PDB file of C-alpha atoms in Angstrom:
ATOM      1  CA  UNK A   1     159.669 175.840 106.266  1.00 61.00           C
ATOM      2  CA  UNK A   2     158.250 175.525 109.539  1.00 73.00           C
ATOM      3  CA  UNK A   3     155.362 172.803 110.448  1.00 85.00           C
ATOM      4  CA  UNK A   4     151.951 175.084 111.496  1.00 92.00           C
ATOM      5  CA  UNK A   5     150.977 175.039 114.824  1.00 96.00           C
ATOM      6  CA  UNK A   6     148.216 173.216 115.957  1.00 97.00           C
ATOM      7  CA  UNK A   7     146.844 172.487 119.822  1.00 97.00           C
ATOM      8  CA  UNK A   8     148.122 169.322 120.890  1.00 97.00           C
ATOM      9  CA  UNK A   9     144.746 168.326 122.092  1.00 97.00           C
ATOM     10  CA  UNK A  10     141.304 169.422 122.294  1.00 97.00           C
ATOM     11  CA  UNK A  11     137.813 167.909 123.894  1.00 96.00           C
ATOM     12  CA  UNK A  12     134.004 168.092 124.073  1.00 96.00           C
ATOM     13  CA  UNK A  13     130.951 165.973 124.913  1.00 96.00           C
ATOM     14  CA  UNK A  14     128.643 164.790 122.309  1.00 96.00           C
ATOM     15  CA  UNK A  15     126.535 166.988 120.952  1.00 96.00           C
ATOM     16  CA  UNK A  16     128.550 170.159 121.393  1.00 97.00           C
ATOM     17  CA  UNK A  17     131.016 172.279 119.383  1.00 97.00           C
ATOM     18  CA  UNK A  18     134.622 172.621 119.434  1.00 97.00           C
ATOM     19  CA  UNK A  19     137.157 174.779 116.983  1.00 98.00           C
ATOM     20  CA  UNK A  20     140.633 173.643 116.532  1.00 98.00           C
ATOM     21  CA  UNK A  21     142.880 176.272 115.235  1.00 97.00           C
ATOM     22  CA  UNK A  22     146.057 176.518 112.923  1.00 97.00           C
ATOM     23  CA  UNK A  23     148.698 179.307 112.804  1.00 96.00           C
ATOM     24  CA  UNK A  24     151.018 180.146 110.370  1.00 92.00           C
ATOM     25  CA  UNK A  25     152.748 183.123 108.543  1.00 89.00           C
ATOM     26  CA  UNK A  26     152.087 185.199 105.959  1.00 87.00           C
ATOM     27  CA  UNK A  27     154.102 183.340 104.159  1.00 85.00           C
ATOM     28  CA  UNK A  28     151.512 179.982 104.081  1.00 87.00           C
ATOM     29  CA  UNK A  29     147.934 180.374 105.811  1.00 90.00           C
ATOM     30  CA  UNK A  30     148.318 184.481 105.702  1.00 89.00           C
ATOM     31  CA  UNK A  31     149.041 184.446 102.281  1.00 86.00           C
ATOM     32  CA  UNK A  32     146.798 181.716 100.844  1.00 84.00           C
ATOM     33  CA  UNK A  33     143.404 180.614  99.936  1.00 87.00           C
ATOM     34  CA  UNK A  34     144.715 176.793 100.524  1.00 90.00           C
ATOM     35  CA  UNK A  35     144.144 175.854 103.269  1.00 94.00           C
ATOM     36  CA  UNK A  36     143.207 172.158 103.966  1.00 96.00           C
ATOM     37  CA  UNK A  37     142.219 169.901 106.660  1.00 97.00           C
ATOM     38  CA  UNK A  38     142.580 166.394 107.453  1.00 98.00           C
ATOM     39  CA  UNK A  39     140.771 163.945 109.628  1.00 98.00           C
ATOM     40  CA  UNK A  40     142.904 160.399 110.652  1.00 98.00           C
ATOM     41  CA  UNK A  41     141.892 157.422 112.849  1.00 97.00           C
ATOM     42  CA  UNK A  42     144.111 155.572 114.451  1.00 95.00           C
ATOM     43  CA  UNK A  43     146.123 153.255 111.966  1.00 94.00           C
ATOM     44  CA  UNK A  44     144.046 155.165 108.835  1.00 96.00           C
ATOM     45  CA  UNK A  45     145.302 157.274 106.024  1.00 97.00           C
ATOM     46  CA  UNK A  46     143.801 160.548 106.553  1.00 97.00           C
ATOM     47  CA  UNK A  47     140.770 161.888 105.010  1.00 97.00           C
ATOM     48  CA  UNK A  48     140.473 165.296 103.382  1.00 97.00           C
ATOM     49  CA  UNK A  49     137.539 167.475 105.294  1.00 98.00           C
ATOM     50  CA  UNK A  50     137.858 170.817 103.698  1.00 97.00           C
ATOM     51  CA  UNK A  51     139.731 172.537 101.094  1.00 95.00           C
ATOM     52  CA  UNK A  52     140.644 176.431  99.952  1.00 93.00           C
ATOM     53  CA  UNK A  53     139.634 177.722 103.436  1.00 95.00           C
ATOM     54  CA  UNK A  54     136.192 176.640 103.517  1.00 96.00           C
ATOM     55  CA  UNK A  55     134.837 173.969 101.354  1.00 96.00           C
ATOM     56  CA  UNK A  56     133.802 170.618 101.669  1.00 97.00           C
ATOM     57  CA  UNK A  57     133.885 167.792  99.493  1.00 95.00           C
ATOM     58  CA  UNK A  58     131.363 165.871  98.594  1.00 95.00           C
ATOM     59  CA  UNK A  59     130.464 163.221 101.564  1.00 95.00           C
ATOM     60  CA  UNK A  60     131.383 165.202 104.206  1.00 97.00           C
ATOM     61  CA  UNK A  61     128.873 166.273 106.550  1.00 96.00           C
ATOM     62  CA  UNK A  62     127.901 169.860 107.435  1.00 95.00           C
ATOM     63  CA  UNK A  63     128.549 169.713 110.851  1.00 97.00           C
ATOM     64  CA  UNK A  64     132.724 170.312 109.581  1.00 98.00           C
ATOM     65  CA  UNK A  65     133.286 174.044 108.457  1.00 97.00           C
ATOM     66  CA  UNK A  66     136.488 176.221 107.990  1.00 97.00           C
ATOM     67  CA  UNK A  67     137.317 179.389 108.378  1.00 96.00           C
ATOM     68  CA  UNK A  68     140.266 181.627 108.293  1.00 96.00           C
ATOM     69  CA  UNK A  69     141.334 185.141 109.968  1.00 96.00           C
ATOM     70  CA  UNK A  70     144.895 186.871 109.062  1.00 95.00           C
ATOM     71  CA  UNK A  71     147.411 184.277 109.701  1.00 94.00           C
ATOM     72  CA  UNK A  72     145.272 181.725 111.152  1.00 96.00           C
ATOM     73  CA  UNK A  73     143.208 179.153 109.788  1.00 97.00           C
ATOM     74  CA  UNK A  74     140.303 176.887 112.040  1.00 97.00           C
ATOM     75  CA  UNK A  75     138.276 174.162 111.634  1.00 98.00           C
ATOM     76  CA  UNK A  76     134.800 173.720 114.127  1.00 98.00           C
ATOM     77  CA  UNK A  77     133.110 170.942 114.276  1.00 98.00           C
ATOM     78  CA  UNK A  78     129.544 171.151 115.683  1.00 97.00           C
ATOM     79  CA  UNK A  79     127.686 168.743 116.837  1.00 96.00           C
ATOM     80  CA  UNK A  80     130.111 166.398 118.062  1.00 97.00           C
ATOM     81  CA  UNK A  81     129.613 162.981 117.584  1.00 97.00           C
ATOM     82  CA  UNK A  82     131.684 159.712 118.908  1.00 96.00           C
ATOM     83  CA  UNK A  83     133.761 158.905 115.474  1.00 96.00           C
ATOM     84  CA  UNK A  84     134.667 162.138 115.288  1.00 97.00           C
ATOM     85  CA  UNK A  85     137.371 161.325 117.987  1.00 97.00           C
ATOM     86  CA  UNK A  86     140.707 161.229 115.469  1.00 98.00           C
ATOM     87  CA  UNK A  87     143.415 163.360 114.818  1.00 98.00           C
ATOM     88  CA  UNK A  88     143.185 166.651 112.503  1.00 98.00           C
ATOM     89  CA  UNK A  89     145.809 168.207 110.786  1.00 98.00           C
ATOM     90  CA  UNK A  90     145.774 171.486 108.826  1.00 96.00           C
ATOM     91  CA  UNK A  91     147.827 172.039 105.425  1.00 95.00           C
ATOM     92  CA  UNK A  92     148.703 175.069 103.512  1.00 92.00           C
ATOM     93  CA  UNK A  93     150.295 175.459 100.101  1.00 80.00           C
ATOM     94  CA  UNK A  94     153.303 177.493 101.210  1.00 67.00           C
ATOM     95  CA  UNK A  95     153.876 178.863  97.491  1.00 63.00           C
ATOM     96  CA  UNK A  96     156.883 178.023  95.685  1.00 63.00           C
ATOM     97  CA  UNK A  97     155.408 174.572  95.240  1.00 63.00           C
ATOM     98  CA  UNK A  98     155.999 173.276  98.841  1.00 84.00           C
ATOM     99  CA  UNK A  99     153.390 171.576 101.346  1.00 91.00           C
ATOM    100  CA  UNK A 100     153.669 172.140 105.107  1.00 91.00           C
ATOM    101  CA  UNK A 101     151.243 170.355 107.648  1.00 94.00           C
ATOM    102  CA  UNK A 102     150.669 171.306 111.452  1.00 95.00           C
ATOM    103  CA  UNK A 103     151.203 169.198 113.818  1.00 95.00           C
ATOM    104  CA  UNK A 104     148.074 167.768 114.468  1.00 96.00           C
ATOM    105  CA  UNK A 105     145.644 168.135 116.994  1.00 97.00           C
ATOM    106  CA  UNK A 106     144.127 165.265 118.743  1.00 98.00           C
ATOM    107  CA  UNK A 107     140.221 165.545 119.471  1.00 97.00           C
ATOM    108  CA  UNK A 108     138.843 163.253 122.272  1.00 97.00           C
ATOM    109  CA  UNK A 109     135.277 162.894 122.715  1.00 96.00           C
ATOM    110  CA  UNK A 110     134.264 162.720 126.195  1.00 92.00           C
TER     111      UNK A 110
ATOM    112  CA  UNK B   1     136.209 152.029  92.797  1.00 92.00           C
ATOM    113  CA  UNK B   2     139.205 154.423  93.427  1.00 93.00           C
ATOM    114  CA  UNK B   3     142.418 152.651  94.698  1.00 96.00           C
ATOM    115  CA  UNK B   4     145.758 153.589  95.251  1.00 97.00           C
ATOM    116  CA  UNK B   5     147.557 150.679  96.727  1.00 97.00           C
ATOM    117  CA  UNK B   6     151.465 151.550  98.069  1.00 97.00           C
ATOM    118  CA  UNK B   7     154.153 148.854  98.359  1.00 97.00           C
ATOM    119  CA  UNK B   8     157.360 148.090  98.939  1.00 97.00           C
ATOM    120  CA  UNK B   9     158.015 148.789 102.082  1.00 97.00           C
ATOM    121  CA  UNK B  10     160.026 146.802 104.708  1.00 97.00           C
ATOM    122  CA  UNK B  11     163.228 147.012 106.852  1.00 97.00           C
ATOM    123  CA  UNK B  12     166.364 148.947 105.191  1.00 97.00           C
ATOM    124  CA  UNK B  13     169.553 149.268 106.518  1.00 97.00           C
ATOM    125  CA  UNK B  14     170.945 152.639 107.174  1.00 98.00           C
ATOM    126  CA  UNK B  15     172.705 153.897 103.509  1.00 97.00           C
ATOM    127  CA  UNK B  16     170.904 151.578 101.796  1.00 98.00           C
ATOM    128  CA  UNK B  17     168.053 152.091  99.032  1.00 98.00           C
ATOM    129  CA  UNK B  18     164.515 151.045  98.925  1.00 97.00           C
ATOM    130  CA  UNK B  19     161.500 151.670  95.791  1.00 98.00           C
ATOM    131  CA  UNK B  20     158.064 152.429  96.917  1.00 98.00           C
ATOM    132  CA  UNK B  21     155.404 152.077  94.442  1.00 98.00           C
ATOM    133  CA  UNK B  22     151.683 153.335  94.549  1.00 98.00           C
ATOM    134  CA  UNK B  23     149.389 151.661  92.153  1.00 98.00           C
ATOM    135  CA  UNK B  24     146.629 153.715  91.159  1.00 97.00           C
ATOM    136  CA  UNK B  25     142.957 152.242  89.669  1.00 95.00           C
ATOM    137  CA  UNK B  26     139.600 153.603  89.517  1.00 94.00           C
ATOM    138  CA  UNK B  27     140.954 157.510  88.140  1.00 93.00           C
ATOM    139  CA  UNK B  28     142.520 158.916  85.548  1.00 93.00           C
ATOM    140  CA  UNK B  29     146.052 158.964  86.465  1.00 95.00           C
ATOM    141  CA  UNK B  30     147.370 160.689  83.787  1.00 95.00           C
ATOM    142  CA  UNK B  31     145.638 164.228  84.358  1.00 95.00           C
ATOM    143  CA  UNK B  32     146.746 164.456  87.934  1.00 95.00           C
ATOM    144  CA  UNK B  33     149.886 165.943  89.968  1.00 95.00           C
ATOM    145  CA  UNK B  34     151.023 162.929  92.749  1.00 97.00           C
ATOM    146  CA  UNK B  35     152.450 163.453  95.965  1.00 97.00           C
ATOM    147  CA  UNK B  36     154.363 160.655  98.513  1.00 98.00           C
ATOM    148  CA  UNK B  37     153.566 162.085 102.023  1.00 97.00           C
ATOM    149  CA  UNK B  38     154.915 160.292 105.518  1.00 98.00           C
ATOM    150  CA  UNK B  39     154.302 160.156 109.224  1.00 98.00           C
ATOM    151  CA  UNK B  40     156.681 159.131 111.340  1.00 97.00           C
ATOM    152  CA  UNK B  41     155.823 156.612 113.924  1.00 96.00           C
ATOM    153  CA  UNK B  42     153.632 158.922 116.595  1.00 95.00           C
ATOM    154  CA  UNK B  43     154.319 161.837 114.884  1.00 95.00           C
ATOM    155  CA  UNK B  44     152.464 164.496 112.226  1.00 95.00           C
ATOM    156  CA  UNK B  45     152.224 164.578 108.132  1.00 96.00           C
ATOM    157  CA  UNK B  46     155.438 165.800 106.519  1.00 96.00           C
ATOM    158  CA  UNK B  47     154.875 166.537 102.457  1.00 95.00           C
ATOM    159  CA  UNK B  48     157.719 164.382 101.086  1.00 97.00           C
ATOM    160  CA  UNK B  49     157.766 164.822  97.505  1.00 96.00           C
ATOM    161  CA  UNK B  50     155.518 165.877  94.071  1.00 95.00           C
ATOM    162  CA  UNK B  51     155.409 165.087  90.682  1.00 96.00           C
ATOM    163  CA  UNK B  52     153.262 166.812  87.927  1.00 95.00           C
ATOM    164  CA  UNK B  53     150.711 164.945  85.503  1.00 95.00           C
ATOM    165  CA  UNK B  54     153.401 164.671  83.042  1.00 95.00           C
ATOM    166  CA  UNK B  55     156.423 164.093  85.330  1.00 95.00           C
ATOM    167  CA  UNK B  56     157.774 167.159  83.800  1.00 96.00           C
ATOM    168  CA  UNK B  57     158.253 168.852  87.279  1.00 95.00           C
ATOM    169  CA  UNK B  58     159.513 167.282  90.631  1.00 96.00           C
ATOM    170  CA  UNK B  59     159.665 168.685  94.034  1.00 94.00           C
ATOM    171  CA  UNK B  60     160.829 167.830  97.270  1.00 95.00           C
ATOM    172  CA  UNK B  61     161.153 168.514 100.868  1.00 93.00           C
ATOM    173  CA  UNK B  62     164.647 170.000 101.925  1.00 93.00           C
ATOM    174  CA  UNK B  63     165.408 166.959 104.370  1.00 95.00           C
ATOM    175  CA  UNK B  64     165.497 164.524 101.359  1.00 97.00           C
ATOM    176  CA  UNK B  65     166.283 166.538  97.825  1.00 97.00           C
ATOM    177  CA  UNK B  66     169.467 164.749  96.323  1.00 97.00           C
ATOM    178  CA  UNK B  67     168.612 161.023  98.143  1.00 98.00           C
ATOM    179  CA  UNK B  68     164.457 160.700  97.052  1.00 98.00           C
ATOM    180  CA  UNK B  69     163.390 160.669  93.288  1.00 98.00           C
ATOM    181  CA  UNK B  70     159.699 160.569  92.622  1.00 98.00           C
ATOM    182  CA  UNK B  71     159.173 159.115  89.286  1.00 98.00           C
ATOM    183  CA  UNK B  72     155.404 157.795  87.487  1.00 98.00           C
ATOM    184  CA  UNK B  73     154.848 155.169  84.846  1.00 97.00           C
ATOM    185  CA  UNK B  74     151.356 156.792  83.077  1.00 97.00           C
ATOM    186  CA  UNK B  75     151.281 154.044  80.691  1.00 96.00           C
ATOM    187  CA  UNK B  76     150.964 151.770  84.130  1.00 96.00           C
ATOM    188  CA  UNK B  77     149.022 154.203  86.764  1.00 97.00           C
ATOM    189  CA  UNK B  78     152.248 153.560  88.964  1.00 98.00           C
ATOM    190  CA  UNK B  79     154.043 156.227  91.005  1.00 98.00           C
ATOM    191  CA  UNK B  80     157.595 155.547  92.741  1.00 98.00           C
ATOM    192  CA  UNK B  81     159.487 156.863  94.638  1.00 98.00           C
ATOM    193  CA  UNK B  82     163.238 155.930  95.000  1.00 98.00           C
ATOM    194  CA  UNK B  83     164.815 155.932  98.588  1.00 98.00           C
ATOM    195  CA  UNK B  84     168.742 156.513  98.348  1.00 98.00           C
ATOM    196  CA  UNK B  85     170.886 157.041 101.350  1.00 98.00           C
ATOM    197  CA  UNK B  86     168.395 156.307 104.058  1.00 98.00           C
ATOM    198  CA  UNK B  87     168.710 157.321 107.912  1.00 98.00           C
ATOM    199  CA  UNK B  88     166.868 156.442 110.839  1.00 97.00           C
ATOM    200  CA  UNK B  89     164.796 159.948 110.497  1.00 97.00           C
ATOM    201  CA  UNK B  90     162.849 158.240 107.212  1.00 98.00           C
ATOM    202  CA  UNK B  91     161.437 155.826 108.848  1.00 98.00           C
ATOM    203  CA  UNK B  92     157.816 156.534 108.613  1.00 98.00           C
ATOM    204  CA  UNK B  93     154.245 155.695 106.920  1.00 98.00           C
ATOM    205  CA  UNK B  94     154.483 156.504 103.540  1.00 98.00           C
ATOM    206  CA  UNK B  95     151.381 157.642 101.678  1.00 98.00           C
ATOM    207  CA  UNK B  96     150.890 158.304  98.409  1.00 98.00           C
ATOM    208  CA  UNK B  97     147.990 160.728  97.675  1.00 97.00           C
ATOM    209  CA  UNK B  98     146.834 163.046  94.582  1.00 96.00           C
ATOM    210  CA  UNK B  99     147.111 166.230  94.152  1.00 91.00           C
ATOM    211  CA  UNK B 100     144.111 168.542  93.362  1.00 89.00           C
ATOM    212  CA  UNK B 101     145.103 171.927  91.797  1.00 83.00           C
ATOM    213  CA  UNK B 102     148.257 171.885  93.512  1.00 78.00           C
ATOM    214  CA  UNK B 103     146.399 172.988  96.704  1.00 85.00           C
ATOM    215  CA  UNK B 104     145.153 169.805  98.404  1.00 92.00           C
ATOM    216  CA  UNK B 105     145.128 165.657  98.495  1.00 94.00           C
ATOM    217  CA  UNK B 106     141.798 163.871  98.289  1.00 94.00           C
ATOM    218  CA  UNK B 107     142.903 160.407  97.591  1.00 95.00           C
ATOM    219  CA  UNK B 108     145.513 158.713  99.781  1.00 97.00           C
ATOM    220  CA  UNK B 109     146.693 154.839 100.058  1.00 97.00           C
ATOM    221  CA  UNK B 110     146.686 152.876 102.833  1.00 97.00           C
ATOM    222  CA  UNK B 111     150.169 153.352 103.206  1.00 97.00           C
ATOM    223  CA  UNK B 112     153.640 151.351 103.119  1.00 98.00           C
ATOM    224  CA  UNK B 113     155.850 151.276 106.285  1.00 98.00           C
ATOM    225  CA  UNK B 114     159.477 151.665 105.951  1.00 98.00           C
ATOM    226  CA  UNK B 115     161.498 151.230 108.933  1.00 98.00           C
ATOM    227  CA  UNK B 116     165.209 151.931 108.694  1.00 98.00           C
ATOM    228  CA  UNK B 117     167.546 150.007 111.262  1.00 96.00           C
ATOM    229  CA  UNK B 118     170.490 147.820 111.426  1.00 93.00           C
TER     230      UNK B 118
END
């Protein structure tokens, strides 16, 4: 099972919006409602930001929403803010019980 | 509060073995799937290995089925998960995190470090 793919790196400057996208197959994203996404800082475990597609659990603000179209899954976050500078991976339930992440995309605030 | 506190990790020798536990307070344990789930020094999240509430079921990642067993003690809140036959490509952060639904991970631990080297 191959990882997703992910942008290696993404920006913006406070205050605006950016979307950070994650492809699959049909086989994973294409073919599921569960799709998750992950925020980590540096030297942190990571912290779950949405769940099936486009839900948020409690404690997370609005400014995180997800999405998905056909194979490909993406996360925006508006209204950028400094901490939001970390690294984002996406996750999909691949069926036949099996978990494969992207590759992570690293968001720099500017 | 909710912890789950991994340990047990250290400095292996290649084709050695090495035990990771997770110790797990604050939910019940019992009623929940558990995954372990590493990052490599740099690199991304790689799903390791799951275990259902019961430990009925186990599952694993191609790159370590026949060398990892994940195991769970309910009557202690612990999770395991035994390292056989280790390489150089293990070493990595290893998180231990539970499963929701078997869909997503909202808990995680800090993590345990296990770096494989001669």
């Amino acid at each position: 099972q191959s990882a997703l793919t992910q942008p290696r790196s993404v920006s913006g400057s406070p205050g605006q919006s950016v979307t950070i996208s994650c492809t699959g197959t049909s086989n994973d994203v294409g073919g599921s409602d569960y799709v998750s996404w992950y925020q980590q800082h540096p030297g942190k475990a990571p912290k779950l930001m949405i769940y099936d597609v486009t839900k948020r659990p409690s404690g997370v603000p609005d400014r995180f929403s997800g999405s998905k179209s056909g194979n490909t899954a993406s996360l925006t976050i508006s209204g950028l803010q400094a901490d939001d500078e970390a690294d984002y991976y996406c996750c999909s339930c691949a069926g036949s019980i099996l978990w494969v992440f992207g590759g992570g995309t690293k968001l720099t605030v500017l | 509060q909710v912890q789950f506190v991994e340990s047990g990790g250290g400095v292996v020798q290649p084709g050695r073995s090495l035990r990771l536990s997770c110790a797990v307070s604050g939910v019940t344990f019992s009623n929940h799937g558990m995954h372990w789930v590493r990052q490599a020094p740099g690199k991304g999240l790689e799903w390791v290995a799951f275990i259902w509430s019961d430990g009925s079921n186990k599952y694993y990642v191609d790159s370590v089925k026949g060398r990892f067993t994940i195991s769970r003690d309910n009557s202690e809140n612990i999770l395991y998960l035994q390292m056989n036959s280790v390489t150089a490509e293990d070493t990595a952060v290893y998180y231990c995190t539970r499963d929701r639904a078997k869909d997503y991970f909202d808990y995680w631990g800090q993590g345990t470090l296990v770096t494989v080297s001669s």
